[in-house]
PDB file of C-alpha atoms in Angstrom:
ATOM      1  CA  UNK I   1       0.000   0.000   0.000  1.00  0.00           C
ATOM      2  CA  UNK I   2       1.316   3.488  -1.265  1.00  0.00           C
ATOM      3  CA  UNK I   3       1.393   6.500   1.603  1.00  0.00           C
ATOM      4  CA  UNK I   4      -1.147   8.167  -0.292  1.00  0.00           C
ATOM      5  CA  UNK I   5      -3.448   5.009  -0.151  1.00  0.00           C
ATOM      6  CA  UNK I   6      -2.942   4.653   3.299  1.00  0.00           C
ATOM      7  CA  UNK I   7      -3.683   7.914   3.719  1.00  0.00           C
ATOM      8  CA  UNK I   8      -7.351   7.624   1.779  1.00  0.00           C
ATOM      9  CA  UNK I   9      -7.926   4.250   3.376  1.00  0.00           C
ATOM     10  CA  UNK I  10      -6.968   6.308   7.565  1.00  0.00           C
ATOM     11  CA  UNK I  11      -9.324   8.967   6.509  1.00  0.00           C
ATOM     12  CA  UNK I  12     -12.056   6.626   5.756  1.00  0.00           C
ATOM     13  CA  UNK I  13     -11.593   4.107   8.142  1.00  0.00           C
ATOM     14  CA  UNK I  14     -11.351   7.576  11.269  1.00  0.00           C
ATOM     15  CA  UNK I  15     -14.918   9.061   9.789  1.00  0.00           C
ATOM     16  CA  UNK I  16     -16.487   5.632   9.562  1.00  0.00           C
ATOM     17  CA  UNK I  17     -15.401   5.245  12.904  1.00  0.00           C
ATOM     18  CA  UNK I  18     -17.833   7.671  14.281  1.00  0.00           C
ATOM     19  CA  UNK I  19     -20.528   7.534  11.952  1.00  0.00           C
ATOM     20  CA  UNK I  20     -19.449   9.681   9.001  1.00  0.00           C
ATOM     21  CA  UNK I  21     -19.455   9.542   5.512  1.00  0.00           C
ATOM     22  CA  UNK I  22     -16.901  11.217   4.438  1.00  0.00           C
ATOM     23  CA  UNK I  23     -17.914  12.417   0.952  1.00  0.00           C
ATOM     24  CA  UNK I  24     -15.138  13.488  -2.210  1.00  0.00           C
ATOM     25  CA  UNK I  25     -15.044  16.837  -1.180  1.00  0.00           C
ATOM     26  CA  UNK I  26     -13.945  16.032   2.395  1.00  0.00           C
ATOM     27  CA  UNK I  27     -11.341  13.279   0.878  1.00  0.00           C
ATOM     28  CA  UNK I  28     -10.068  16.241  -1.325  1.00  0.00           C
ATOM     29  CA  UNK I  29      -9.686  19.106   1.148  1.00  0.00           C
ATOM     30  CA  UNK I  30      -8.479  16.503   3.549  1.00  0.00           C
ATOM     31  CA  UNK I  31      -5.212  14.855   0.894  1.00  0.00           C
ATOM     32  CA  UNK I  32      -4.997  18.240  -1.238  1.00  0.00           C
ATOM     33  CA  UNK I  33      -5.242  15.509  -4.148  1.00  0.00           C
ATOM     34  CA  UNK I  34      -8.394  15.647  -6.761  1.00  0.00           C
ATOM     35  CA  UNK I  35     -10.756  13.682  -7.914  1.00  0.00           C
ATOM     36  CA  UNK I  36      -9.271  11.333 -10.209  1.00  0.00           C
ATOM     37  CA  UNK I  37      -5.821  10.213  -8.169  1.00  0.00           C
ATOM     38  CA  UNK I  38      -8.464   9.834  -5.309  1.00  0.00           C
ATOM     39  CA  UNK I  39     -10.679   7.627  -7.382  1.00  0.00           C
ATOM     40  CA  UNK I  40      -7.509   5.573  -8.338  1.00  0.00           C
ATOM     41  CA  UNK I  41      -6.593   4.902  -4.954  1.00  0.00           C
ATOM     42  CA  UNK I  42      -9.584   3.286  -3.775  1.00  0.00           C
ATOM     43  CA  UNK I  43      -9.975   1.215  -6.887  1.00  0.00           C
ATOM     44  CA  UNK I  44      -6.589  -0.002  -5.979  1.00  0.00           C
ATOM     45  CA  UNK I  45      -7.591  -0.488  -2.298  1.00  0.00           C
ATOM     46  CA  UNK I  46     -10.692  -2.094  -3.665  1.00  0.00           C
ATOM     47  CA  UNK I  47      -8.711  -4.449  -5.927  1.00  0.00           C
ATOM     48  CA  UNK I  48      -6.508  -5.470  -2.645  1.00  0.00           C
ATOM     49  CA  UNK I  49      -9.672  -6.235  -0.601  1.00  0.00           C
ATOM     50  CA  UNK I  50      -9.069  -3.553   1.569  1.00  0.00           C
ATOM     51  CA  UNK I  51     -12.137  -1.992   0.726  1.00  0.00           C
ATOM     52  CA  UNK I  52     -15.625  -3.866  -0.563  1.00  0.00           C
ATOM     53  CA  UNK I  53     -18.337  -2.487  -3.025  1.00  0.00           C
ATOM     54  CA  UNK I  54     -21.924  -3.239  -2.132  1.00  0.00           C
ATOM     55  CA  UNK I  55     -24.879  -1.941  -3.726  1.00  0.00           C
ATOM     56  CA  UNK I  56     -27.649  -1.582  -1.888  1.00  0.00           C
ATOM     57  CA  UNK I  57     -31.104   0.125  -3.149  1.00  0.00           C
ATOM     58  CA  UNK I  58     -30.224   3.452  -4.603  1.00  0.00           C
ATOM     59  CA  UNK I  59     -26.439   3.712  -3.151  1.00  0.00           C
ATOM     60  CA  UNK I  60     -23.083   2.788  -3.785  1.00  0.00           C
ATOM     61  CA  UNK I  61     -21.854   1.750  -0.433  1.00  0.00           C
ATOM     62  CA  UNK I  62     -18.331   0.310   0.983  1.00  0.00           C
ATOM     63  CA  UNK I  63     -16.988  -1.876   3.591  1.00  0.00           C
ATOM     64  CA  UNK I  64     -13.718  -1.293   5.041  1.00  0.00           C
ATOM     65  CA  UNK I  65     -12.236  -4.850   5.870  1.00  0.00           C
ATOM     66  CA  UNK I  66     -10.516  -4.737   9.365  1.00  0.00           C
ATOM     67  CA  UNK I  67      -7.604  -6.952  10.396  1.00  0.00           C
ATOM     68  CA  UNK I  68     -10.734  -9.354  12.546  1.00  0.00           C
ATOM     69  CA  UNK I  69     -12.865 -10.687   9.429  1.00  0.00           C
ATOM     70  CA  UNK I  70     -15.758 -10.375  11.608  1.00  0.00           C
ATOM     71  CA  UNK I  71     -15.683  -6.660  11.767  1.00  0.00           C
ATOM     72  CA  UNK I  72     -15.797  -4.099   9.064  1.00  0.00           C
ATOM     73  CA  UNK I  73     -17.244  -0.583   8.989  1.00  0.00           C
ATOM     74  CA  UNK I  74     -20.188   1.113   6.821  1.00  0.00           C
ATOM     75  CA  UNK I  75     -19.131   3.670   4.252  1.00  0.00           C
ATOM     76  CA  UNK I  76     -21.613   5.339   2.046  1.00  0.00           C
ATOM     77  CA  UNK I  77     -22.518   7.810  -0.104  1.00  0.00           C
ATOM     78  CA  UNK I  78     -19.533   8.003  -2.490  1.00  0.00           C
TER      79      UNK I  78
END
């Protein structure tokens, strides 16, 4: 995992901690990166497992995995 993936996955795993969604304006203005080099990065973090896809209804939702495969977090909305 690159810093700046690391970075993207800390900031979504800290606001899913306490019941945000962070959404891709907070993810820019919190890495000073845009759009697309964010969207890479959690493709990439997708690809590695790290973070899960689900759709559910009318949104695109993720699941952070955690180091226990029994716990993961909720992300939505991006």
């Amino acid at each position: 995992m690159t810093d700046f993936e690391r970075k993207v996955y800390r900031i979504i795993f800290n606001m899913t901690r306490f019941g945000k969604n962070p959404s891709m304006e907070q993810l820019k203005r919190k890495t000073g990166k845009d759009e697309q080099v964010i969207r890479v990065a959690v493709k990439i973090l997708m690809s590695k497992g790290e973070l899960r896809d689900q759709k559910e209804e009318k949104w695109r939702s993720y699941l952070i995995k955690i180091k226990k495969p029994s716990l993961s977090f909720f992300l939505g909305n991006f």
